[in-house]
Short mmCIF file of C-alpha atoms in Angstrom, two decimals:
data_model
loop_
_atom_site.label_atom_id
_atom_site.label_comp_id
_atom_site.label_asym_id
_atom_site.label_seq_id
_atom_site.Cartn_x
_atom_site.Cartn_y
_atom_site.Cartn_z
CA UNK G 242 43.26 -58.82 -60.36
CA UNK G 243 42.77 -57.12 -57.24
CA UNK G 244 41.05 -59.24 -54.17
CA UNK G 245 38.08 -57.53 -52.88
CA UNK G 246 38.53 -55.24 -49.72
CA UNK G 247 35.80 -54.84 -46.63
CA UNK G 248 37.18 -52.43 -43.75
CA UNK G 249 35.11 -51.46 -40.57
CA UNK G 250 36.20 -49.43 -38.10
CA UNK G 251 34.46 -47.27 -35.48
CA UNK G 252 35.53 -44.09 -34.24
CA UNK G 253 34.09 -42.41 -30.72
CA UNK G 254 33.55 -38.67 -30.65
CA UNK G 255 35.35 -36.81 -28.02
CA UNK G 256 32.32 -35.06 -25.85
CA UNK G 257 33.34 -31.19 -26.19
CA UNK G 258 32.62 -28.73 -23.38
CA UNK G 259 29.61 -27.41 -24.92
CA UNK G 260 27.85 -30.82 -25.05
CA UNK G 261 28.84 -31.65 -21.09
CA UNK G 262 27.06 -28.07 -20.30
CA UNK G 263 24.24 -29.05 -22.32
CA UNK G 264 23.46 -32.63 -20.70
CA UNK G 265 24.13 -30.65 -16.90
CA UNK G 266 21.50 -27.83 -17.99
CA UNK G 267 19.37 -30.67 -19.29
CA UNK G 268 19.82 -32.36 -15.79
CA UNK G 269 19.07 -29.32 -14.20
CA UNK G 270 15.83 -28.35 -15.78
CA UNK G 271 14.83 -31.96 -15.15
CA UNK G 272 15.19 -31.53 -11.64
CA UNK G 273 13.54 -28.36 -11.50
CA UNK G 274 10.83 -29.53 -13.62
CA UNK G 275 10.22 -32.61 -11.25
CA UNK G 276 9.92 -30.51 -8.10
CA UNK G 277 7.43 -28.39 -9.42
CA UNK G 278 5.25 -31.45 -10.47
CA UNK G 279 5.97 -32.95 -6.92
CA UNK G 280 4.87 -29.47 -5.70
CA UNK G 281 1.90 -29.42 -7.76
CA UNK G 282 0.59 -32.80 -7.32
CA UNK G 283 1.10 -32.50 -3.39
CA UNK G 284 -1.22 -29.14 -3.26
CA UNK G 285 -3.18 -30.36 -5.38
CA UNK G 286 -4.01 -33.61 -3.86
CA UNK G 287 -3.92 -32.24 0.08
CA UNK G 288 -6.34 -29.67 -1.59
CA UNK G 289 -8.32 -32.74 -2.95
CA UNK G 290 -8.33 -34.60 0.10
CA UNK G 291 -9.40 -31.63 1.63
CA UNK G 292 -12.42 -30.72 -0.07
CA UNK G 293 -13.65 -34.88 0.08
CA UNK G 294 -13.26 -35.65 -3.45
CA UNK G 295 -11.13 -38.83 -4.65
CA UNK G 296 -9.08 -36.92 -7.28
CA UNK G 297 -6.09 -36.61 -5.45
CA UNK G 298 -4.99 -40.21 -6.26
CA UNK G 299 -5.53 -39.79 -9.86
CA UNK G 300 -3.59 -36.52 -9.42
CA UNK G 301 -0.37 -37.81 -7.92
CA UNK G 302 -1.01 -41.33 -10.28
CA UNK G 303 -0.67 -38.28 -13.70
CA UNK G 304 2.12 -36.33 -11.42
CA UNK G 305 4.02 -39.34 -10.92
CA UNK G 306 3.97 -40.34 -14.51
CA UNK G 307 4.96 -36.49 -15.70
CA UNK G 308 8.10 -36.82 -13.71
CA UNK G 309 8.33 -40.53 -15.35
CA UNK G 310 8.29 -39.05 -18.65
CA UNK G 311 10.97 -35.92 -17.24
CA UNK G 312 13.51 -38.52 -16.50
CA UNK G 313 12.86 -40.78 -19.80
CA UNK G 314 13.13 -37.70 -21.81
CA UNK G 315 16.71 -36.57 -20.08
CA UNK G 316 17.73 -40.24 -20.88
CA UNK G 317 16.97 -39.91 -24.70
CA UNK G 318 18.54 -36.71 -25.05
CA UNK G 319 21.37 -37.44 -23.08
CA UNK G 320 22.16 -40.73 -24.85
CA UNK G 321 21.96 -38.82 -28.15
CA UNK G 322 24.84 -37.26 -27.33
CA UNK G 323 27.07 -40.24 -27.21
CA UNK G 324 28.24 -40.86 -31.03
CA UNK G 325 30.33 -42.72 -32.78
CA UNK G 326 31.29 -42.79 -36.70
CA UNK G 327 31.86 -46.43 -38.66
CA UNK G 328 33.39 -45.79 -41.82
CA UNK G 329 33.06 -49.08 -43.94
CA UNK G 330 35.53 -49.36 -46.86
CA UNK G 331 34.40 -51.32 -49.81
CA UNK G 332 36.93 -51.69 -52.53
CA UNK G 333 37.13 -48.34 -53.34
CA UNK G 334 34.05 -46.64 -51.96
CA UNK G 335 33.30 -45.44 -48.57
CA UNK G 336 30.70 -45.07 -46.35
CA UNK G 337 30.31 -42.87 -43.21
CA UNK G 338 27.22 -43.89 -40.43
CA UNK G 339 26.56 -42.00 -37.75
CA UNK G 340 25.76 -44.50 -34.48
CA UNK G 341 23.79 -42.55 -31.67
CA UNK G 342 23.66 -44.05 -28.09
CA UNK G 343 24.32 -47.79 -30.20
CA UNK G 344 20.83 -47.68 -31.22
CA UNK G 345 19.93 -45.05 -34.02
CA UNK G 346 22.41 -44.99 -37.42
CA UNK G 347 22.23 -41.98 -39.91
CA UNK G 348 24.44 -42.42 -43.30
CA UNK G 349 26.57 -39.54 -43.26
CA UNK G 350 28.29 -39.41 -46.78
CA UNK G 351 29.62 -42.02 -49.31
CA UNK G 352 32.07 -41.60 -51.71
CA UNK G 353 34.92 -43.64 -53.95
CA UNK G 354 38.46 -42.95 -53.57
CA UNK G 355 39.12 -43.20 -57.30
CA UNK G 356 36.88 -39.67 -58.14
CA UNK G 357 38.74 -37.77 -55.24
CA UNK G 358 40.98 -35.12 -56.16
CA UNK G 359 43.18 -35.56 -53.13
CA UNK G 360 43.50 -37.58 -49.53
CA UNK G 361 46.05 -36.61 -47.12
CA UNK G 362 46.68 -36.38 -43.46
CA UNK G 363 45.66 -32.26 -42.73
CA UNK G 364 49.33 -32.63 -40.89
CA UNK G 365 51.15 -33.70 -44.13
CA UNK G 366 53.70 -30.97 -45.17
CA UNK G 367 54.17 -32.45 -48.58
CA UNK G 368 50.26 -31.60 -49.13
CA UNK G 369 49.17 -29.00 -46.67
CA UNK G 370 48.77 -26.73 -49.04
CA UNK G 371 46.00 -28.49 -50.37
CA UNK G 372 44.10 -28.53 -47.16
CA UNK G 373 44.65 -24.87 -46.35
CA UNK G 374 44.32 -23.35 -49.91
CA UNK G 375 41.36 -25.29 -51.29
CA UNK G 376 37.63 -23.78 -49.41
CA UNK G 377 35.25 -26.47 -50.08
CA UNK G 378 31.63 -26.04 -50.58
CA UNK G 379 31.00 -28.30 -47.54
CA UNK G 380 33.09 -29.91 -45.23
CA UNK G 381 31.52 -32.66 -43.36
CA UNK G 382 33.39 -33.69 -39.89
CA UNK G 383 33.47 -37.33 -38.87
CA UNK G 384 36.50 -37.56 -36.43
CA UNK G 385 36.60 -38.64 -33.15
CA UNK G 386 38.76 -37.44 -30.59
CA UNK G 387 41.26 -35.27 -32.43
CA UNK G 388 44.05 -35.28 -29.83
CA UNK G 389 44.64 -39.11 -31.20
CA UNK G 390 45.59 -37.81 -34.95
CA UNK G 391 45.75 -39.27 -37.76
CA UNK G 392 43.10 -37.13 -39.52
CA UNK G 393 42.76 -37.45 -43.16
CA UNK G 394 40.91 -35.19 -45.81
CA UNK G 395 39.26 -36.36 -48.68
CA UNK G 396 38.50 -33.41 -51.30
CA UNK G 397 36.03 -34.59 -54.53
CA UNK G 398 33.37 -33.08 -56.22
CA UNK G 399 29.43 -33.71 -55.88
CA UNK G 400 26.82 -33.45 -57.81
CA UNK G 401 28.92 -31.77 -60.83
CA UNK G 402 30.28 -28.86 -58.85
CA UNK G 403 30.42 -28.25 -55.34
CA UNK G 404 33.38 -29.62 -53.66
CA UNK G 405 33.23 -31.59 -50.55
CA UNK G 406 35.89 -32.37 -47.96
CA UNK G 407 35.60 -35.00 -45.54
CA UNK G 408 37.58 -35.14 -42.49
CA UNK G 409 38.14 -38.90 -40.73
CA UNK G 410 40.52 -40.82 -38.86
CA UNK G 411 41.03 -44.33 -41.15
CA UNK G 412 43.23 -46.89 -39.42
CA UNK G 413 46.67 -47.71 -41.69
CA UNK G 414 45.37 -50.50 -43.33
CA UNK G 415 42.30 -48.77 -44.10
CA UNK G 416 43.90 -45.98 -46.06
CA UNK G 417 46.47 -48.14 -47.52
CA UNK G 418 43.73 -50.70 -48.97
CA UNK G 419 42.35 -47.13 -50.63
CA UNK G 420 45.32 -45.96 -51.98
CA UNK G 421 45.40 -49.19 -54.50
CA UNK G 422 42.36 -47.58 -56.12
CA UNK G 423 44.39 -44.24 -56.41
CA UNK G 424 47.81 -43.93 -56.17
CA UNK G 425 48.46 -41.09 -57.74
CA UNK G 426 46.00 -38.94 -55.46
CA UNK G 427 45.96 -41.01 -51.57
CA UNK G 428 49.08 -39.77 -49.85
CA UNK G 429 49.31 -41.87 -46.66
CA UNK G 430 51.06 -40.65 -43.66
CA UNK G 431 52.97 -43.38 -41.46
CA UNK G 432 51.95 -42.76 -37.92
#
């Protein structure tokens, strides 16, 4: 009888060049944005003062607060591009969360190693051919920084037909804890 197995590990995604350019453009904008509310507010409320009415404080209290809300708004979107994965490994089955800025968590994907139809690193030469020849229906991405290596696929069928392959980066002992549940189809690659 087999002890029972519970694996966490977390994986960082790599920022790519495309997300850096969007977090300066989103920087940017904000900025922009923000001057023309300062702008605004300060014609506005010399305009006001101007004319004798006691708007103008209410005007630069509702600019003030629009540039707040600028700022808060780049901090959201900025944090939601720091992610990481945590793949949990229970006995067989695995689950993939996706962890924005440490706050929100999306589940990803599940699936059990004993209904895949293969796991190997996409780097194994023994197997490669199963990475490059099968086209899954859907292949769902959860690595981190890819220059570490040590990416695995996991090819299996869901929902009666379409075939899925996950790519992720399992520590050693995480993929040899799996391959107990399926010898025949885990191929592990020693690092």
């Amino acid at each position: 009888m087999m002890d029972d197995i519970y694996l966490e590990y977390m994986v960082k995604r790599k920022k790519t060049g495309k997300q850096t350019a969007l977090m300066v453009g989103i920087i940017l904008l904000a900025a922009a944005l923000s001057c023309m509310f300062f702008v605004l507010m300060f014609a506005i409320g010399v305009t006001m003062r101007q004319a004798g009415t006691g708007i103008g404080q209410i005007v630069s209290f509702v600019g003030l607060m629009l540039i707040a809300a600028v700022w808060y708004g780049v901090y959201i979107l900025i944090g939601m591009q720091n992610i990481e994965y945590e793949y949990i490994l229970t006995n067989s089955e695995m689950d993939i969360d996706k962890i924005m800025s440490k706050k929100g968590r999306k589940h990803i994907i599940s699936f059990d190693f004993k209904e895949i139809s293969v796991c190997a690193n996409v780097n194994d030469s023994e197997h490669n051919h199963d990475y490059r020849n099968v086209k899954p229906g859907k292949t769902i991405d959860v690595t981190g920084n890819k220059e570490r290596g040590s990416i695995y696929f996991a090819d299996f069928s869901q929902d009666g037909g379409e075939t899925v392959r996950v790519l992720f980066q399992p520590t050693s002992k995480m993929i040899n804890s799996a391959k107990k549940f399926n010898p025949r189809k885990i191929f592990v690659t020693e690092d």
